[in-house]
Coordinates of C-alpha atoms in Angstrom, one line a residue:
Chain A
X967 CA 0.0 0.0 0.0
X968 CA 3.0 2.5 0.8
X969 CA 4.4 1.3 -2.6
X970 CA 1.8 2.2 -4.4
X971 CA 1.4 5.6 -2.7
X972 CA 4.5 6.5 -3.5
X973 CA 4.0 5.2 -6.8
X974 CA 1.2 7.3 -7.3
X975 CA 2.9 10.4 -5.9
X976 CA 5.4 10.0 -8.7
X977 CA 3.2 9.6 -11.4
X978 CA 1.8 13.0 -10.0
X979 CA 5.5 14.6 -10.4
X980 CA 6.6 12.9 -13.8
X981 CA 2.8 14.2 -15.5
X982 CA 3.6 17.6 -13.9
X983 CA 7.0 17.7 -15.3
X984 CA 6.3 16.4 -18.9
X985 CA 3.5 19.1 -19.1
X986 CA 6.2 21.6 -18.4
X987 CA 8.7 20.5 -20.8
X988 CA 6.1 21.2 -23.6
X989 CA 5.3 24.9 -22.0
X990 CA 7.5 26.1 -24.6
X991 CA 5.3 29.2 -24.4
X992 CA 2.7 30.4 -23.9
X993 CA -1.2 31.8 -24.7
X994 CA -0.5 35.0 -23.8
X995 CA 2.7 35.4 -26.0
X996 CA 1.2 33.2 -28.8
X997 CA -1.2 36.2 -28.8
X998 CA 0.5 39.3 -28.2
X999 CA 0.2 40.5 -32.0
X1000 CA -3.7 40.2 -31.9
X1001 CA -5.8 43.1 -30.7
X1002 CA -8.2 43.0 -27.7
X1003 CA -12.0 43.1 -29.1
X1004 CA -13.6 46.0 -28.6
X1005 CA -16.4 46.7 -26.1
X1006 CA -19.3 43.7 -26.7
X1007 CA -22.3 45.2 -25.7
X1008 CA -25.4 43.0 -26.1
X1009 CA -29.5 44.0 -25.7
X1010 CA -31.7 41.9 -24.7
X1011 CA -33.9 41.0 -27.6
X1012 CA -36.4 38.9 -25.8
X1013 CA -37.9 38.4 -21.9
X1014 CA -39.3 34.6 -21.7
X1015 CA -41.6 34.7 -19.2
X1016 CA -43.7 32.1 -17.7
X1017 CA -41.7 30.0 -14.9
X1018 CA -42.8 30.6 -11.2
X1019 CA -39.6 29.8 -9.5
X1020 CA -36.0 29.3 -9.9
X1021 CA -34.7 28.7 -13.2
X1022 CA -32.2 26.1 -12.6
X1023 CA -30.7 25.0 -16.2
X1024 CA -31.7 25.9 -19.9
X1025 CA -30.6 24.2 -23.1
X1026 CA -30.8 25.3 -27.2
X1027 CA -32.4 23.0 -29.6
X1028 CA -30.4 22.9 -32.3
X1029 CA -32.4 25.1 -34.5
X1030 CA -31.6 28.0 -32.9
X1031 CA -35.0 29.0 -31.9
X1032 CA -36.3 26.1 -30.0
X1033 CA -34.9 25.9 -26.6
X1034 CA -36.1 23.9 -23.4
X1035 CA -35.5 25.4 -19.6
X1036 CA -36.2 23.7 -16.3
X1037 CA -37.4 25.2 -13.1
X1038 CA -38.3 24.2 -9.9
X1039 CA -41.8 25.5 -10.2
X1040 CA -42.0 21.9 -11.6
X1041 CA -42.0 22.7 -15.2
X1042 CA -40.3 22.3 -18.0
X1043 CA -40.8 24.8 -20.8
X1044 CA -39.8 24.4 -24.0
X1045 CA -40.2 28.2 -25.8
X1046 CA -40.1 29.5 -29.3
X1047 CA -37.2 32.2 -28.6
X1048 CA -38.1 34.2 -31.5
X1049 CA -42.2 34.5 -30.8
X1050 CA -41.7 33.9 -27.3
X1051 CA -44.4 31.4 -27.1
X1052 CA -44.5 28.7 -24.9
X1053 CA -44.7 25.3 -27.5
X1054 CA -44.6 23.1 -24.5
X1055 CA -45.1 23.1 -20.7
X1056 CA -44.5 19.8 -19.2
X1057 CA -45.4 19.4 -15.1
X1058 CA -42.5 17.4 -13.7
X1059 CA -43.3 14.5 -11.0
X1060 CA -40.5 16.4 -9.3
X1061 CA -39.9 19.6 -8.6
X1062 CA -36.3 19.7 -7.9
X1063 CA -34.8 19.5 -11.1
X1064 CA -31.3 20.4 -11.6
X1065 CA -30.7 19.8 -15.1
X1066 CA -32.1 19.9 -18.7
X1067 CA -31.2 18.9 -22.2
X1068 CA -32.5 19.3 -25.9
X1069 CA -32.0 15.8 -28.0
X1070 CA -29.9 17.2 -31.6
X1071 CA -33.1 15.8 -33.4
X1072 CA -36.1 17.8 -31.4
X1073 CA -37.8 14.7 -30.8
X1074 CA -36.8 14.4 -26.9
X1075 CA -36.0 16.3 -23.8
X1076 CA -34.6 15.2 -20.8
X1077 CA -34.6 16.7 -17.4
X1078 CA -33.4 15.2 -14.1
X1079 CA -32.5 16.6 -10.2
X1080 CA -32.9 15.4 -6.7
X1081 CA -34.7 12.7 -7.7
X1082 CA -31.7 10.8 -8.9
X1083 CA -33.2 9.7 -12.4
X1084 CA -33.0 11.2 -16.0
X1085 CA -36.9 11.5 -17.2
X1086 CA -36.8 11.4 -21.2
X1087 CA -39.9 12.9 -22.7
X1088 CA -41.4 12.8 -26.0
X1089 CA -42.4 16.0 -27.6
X1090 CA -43.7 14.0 -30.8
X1091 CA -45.5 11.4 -29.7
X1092 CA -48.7 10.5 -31.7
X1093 CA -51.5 12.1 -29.6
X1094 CA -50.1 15.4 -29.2
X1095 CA -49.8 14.8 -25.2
X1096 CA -46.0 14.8 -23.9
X1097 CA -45.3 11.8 -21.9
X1098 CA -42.4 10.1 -19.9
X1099 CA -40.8 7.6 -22.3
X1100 CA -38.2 6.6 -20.0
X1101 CA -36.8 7.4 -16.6
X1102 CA -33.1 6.0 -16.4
X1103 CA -32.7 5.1 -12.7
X1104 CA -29.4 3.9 -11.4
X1105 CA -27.4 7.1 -10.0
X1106 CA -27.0 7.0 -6.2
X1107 CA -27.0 10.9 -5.9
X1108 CA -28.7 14.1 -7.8
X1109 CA -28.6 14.2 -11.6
X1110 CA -26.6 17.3 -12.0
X1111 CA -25.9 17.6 -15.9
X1112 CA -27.5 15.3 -19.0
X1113 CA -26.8 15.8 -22.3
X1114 CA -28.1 13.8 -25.5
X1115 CA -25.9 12.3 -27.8
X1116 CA -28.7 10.7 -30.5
X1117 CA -32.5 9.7 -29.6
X1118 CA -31.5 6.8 -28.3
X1119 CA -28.0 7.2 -26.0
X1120 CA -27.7 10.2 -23.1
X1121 CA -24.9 11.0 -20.9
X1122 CA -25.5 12.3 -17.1
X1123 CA -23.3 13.5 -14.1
X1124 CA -24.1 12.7 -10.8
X1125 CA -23.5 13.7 -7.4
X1126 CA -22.8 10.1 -6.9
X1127 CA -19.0 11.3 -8.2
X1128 CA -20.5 9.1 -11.8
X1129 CA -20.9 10.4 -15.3
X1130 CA -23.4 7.4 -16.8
X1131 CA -24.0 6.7 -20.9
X1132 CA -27.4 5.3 -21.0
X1133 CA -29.6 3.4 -23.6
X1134 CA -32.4 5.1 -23.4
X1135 CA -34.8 2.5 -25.3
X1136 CA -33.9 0.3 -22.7
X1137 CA -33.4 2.4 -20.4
X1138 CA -30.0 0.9 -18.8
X1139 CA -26.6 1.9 -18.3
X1140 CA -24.0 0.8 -21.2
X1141 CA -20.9 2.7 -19.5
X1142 CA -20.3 3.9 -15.8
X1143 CA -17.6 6.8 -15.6
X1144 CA -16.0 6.9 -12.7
X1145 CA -13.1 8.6 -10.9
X1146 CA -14.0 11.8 -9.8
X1147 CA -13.8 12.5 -6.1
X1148 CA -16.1 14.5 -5.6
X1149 CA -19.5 15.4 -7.1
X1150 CA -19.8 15.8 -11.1
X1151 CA -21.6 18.5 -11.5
X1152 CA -21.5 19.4 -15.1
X1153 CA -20.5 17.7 -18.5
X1154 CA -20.3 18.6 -22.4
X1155 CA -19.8 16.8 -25.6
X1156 CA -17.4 17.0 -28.0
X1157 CA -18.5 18.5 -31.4
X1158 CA -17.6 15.0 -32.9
X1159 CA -19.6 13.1 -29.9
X1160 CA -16.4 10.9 -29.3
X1161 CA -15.6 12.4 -26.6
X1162 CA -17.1 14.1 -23.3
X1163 CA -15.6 16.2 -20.7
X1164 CA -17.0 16.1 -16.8
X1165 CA -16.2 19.2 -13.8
X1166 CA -16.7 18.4 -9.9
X1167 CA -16.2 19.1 -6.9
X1168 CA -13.0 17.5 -6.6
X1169 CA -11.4 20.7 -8.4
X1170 CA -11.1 18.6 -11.7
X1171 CA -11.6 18.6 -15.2
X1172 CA -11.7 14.7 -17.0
X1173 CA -11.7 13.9 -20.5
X1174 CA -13.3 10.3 -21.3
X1175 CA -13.4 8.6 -24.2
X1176 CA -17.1 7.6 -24.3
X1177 CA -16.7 4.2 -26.4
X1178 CA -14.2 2.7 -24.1
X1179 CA -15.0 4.2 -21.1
X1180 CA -11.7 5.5 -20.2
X1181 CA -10.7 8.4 -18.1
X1182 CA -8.1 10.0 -21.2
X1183 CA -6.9 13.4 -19.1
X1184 CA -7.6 15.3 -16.0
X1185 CA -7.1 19.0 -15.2
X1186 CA -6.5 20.7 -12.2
X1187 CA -5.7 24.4 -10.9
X1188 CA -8.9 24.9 -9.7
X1189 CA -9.8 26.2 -6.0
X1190 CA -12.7 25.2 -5.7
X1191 CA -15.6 23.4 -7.2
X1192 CA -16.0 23.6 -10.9
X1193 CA -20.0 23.7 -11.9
X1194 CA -19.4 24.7 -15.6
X1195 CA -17.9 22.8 -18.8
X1196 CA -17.6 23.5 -21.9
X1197 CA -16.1 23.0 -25.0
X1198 CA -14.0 25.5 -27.2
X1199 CA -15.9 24.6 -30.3
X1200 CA -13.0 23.3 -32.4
X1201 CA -13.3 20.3 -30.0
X1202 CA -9.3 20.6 -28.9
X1203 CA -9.8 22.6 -25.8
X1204 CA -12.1 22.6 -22.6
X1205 CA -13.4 26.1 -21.1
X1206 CA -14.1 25.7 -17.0
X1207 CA -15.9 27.8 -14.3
X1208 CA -15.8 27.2 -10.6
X1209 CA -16.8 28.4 -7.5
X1210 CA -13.3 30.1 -7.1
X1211 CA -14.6 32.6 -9.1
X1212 CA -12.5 32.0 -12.0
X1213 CA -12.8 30.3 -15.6
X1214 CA -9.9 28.4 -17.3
X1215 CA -9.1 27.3 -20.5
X1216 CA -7.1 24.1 -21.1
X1217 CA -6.1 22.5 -24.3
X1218 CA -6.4 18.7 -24.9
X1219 CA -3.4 18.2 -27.5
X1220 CA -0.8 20.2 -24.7
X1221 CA -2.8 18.6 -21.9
X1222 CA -2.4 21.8 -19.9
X1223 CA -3.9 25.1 -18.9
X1224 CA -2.9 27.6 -21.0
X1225 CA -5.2 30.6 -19.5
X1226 CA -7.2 31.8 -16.6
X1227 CA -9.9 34.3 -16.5
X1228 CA -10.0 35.9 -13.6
X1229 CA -10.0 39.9 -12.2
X1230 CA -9.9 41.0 -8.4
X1231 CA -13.8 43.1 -8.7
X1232 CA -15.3 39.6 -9.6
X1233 CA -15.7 37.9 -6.3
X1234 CA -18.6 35.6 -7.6
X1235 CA -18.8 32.0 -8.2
X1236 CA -18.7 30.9 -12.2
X1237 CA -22.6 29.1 -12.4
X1238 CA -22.3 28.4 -15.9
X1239 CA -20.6 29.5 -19.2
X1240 CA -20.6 29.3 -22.9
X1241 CA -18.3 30.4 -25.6
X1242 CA -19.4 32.1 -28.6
X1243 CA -19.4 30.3 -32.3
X1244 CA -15.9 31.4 -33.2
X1245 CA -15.2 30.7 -29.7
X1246 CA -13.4 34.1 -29.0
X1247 CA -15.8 35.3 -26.6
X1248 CA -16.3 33.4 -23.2
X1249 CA -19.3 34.4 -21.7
X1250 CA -19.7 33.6 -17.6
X1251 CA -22.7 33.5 -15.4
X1252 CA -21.8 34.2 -12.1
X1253 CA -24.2 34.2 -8.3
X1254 CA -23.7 38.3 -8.7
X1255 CA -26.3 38.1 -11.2
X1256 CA -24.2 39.4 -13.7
X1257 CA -22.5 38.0 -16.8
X1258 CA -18.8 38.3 -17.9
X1259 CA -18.0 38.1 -21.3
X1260 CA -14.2 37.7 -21.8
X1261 CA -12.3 37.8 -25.1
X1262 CA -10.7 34.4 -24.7
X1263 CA -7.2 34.9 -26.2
X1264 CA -6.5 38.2 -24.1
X1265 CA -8.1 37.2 -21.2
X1266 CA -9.6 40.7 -21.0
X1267 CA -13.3 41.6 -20.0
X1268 CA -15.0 43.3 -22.3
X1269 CA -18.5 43.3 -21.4
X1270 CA -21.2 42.9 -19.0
X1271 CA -24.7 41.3 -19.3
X1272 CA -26.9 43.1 -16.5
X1273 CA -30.2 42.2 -16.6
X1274 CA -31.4 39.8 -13.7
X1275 CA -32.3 40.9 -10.6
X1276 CA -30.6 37.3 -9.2
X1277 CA -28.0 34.4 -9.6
X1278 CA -27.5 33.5 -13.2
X1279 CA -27.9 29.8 -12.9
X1280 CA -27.2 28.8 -17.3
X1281 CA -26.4 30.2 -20.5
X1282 CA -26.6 29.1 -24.1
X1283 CA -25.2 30.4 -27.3
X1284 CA -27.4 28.9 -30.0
X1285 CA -25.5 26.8 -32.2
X1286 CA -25.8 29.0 -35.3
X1287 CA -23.9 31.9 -33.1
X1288 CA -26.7 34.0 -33.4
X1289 CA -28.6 34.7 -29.9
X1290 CA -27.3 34.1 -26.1
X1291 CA -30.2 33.1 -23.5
X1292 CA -29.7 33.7 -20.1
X1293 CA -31.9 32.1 -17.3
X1294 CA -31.9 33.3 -13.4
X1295 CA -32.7 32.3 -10.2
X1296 CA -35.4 35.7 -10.8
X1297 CA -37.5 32.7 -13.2
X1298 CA -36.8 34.9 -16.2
X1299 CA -35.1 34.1 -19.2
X1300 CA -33.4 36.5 -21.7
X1301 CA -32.3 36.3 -25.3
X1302 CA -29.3 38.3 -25.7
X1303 CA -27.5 39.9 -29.0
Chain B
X311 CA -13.6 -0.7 4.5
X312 CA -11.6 -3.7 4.2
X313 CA -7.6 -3.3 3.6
X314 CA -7.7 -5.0 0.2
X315 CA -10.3 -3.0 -1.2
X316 CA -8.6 0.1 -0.8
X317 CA -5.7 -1.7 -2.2
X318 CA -7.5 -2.4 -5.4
X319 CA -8.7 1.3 -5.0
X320 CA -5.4 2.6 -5.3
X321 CA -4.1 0.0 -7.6
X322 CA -7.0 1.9 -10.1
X323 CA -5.6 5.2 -9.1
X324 CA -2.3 4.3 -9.8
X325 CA -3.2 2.4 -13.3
X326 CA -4.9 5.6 -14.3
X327 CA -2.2 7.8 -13.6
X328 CA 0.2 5.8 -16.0
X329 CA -2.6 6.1 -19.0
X330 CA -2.8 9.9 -18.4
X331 CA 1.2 10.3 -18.0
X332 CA 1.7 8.7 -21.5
X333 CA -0.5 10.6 -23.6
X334 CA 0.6 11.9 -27.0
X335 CA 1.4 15.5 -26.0
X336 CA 1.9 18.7 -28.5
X337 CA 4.0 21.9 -27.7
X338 CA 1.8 24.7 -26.0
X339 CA 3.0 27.0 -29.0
X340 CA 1.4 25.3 -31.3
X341 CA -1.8 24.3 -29.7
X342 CA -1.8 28.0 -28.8
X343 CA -1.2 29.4 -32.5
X344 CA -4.1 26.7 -33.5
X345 CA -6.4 28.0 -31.2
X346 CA -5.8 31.9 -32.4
X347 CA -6.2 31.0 -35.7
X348 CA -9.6 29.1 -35.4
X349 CA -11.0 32.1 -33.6
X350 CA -9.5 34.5 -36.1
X351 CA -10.6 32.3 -39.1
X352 CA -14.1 31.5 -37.8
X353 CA -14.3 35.5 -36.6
X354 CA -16.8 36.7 -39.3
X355 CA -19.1 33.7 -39.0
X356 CA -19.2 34.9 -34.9
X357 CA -22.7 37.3 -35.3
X358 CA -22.1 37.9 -31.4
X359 CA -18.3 38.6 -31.9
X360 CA -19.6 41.2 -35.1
X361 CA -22.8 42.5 -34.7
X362 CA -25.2 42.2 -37.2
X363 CA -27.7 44.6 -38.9
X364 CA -31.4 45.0 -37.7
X365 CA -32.7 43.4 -40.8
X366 CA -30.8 40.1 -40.5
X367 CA -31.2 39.8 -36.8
X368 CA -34.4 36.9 -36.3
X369 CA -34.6 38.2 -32.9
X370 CA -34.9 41.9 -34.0
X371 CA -36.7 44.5 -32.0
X372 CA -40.7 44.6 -33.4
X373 CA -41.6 47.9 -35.1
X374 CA -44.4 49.3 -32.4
X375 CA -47.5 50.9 -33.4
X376 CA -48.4 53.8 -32.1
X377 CA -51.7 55.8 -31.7
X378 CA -51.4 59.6 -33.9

């Protein structure tokens, strides 16, 4: 047992001390000839109202004008951003939902929380009614995250310290993630669903390849908990936010951080974050019911979203670049550009 | 907690440790330059990044109607 602490300590040292012999640079100086962007101010376009409570997580259809959120008024909502209309309202067994996630092909959503299960629901079914198609039982602790690769596979993070890959038409586990110490309590998908990337409150960042189950890389250098993932959308870097009030960037290929986002005024936990479609902007919810929006390769601020009159609990940037919806602990959402 | 089962424990720890120390790994100066140049590349496609014009935003603000 002493061996193989010692064992593991050194592994520690020799993966620290390879990263550093490829820090032949870095971000900073890769981008010193590019200019900071100028001033991002965005208006909100659109108010969603509708929810009674807490807005806890929100999620883009891939349209761009669909997009579900979750609330723990017991409802899921799934609104037409542009008319503002309400195309679904689905009443929740449970109210204490966490999580909520649009399927690519519109068919499904999914929503789970402190009921430890996934609920998939049909928005097409043949009558017109929404119903519970599956609920994926197996997690030991709250649903946290889900996110859909096809109609018929979802992945989910737990407070159980497990990310799961589910079938949903039968409704069991095909591959159980685990290695996180703490609670995962966020995920995202690589652009070329090979790969998925999980935060918790262990301070860590893992990669996983999702067809062989495997733990690939893990980042740390956070402080405290991370509740926000995300991909840079070229797939070959991850984007974090944590509790310590800071966001990160680390890329997969140097398997290292390469910046941090951070500025003494902002003394707020990261709640959520999404980059933009070229992925130059970073834009970070924080519990001071503001937004950041950071121009990634400077690491500069340069702009605010001030709209809510509480936390900012998710953010979405719709996948055609065009719009960025906020949702808040105030049970509004806002479409931003 | 039985001794053995925390030695299998850390005989996991350990085992993944080894996978992540030999990864393939690529010089931060390139996977830096990469990552500039996607963003610059993909900058005019970015409408949040540029801005775009009233008439091609879907989410644009309604014309209002107003009593004379």
């Amino acid at each position: 047992m002493e061996e193989l602490r010692k064992e593991m300590e050194n592994l520690k040292d020799q993966i620290t001390a390879v990263r550093k012999t490829f820090q032949d640079s870095t971000l900073q100086e890769a981008a010193a000839g590019v200019t900071v962007v100028g001033r991002v101010q965005l208006k909100t376009r659109k108010t969603l109202r509708g929810h009674l409570a807490k807005i806890y997580a929100m999620h883009w259809g891939t349209d761009s004008t669909l997009c579900v959120s979750a609330s723990q008024d017991g409802k899921l909502i799934v609104w037409d951003t542009i008319t503002t209309n309400k195309v679904n309202a689905i009443p929740l067994k449970s109210s204490w939902v966490m999580t909520c996630a649009y399927a690519p092909s519109g068919n499904l959503v999914a929503c789970g929380g402190l009921d430890n299960m996934c609920s998939i629901y049909n928005l097409k079914g043949k009558d017109g009614n929404v119903k519970v198609m599956r609920e994926l039982a197996a997690h030991t602790g709250y649903l946290s995250c889900c996110r859909f690769l096809s109609d018929t596979e979802i992945i989910t993070s737990s407070g159980d310290c497990t990310c799961v890959l589910w079938d949903i038409e039968t409704g069991t586990q095909k591959m159980v993630f685990a290695g996180h110490q703490g609670d995962a309590m966020s995920l995202g998908v690589s652009p070329d669903f090979k790969f998925f990337i999980s935060g918790a409150c262990d301070f860590t960042a893992k990669l996983w390849d999702i067809r062989e189950a495997e733990c690939r890389q893990t980042f740390g250098g956070h402080e405290s908990d991370i509740n926000a993932i995300g991909f840079f959308p070229n797939g070959n870097a991850v984007i974090t936010g944590s509790d310590d009030a800071t966001c990160k960037l680390y890329d997969l290929r140097a398997d290292q951080e390469l910046l941090t986002y951070q500025d003494p005024s902002i003394m707020c936990g990261v709640t959520s974050l999404a980059p933009s479609k070229s992925g130059r902007l970073l834009l970070a919810g924080h519990d001071d019911f503001n937004v950041n929006i950071w121009d990634m390769l400077k690491a500069e601020r340069v702009g605010v979203l001030a709209g809510h009159d509480n936390r900012v609990s998710c953010i979405g940037v719709s996948s055609d670049g065009m719009a960025c919806c906020t949702g808040s602990w105030d049970s509004f959402l806002k479409i931003w550009n | 907690m039985s001794g053995s089962s925390s030695i299998v424990a850390m005989k996991k720890v350990v085992q993944q440790l080894r996978l992540e120390a030999g990864i393939n790994r690529v010089k931060v100066s390139q996977a830096a330059a990469d990552l500039q140049q996607f963003c610059l590349q993909n900058a005019q496609q970015d409408p949040l990044l540029c801005g775009m014009a009233t008439s091609t935003n879907p989410f644009r603000p309604q014309k209002v109607c107003s009593f004379l």
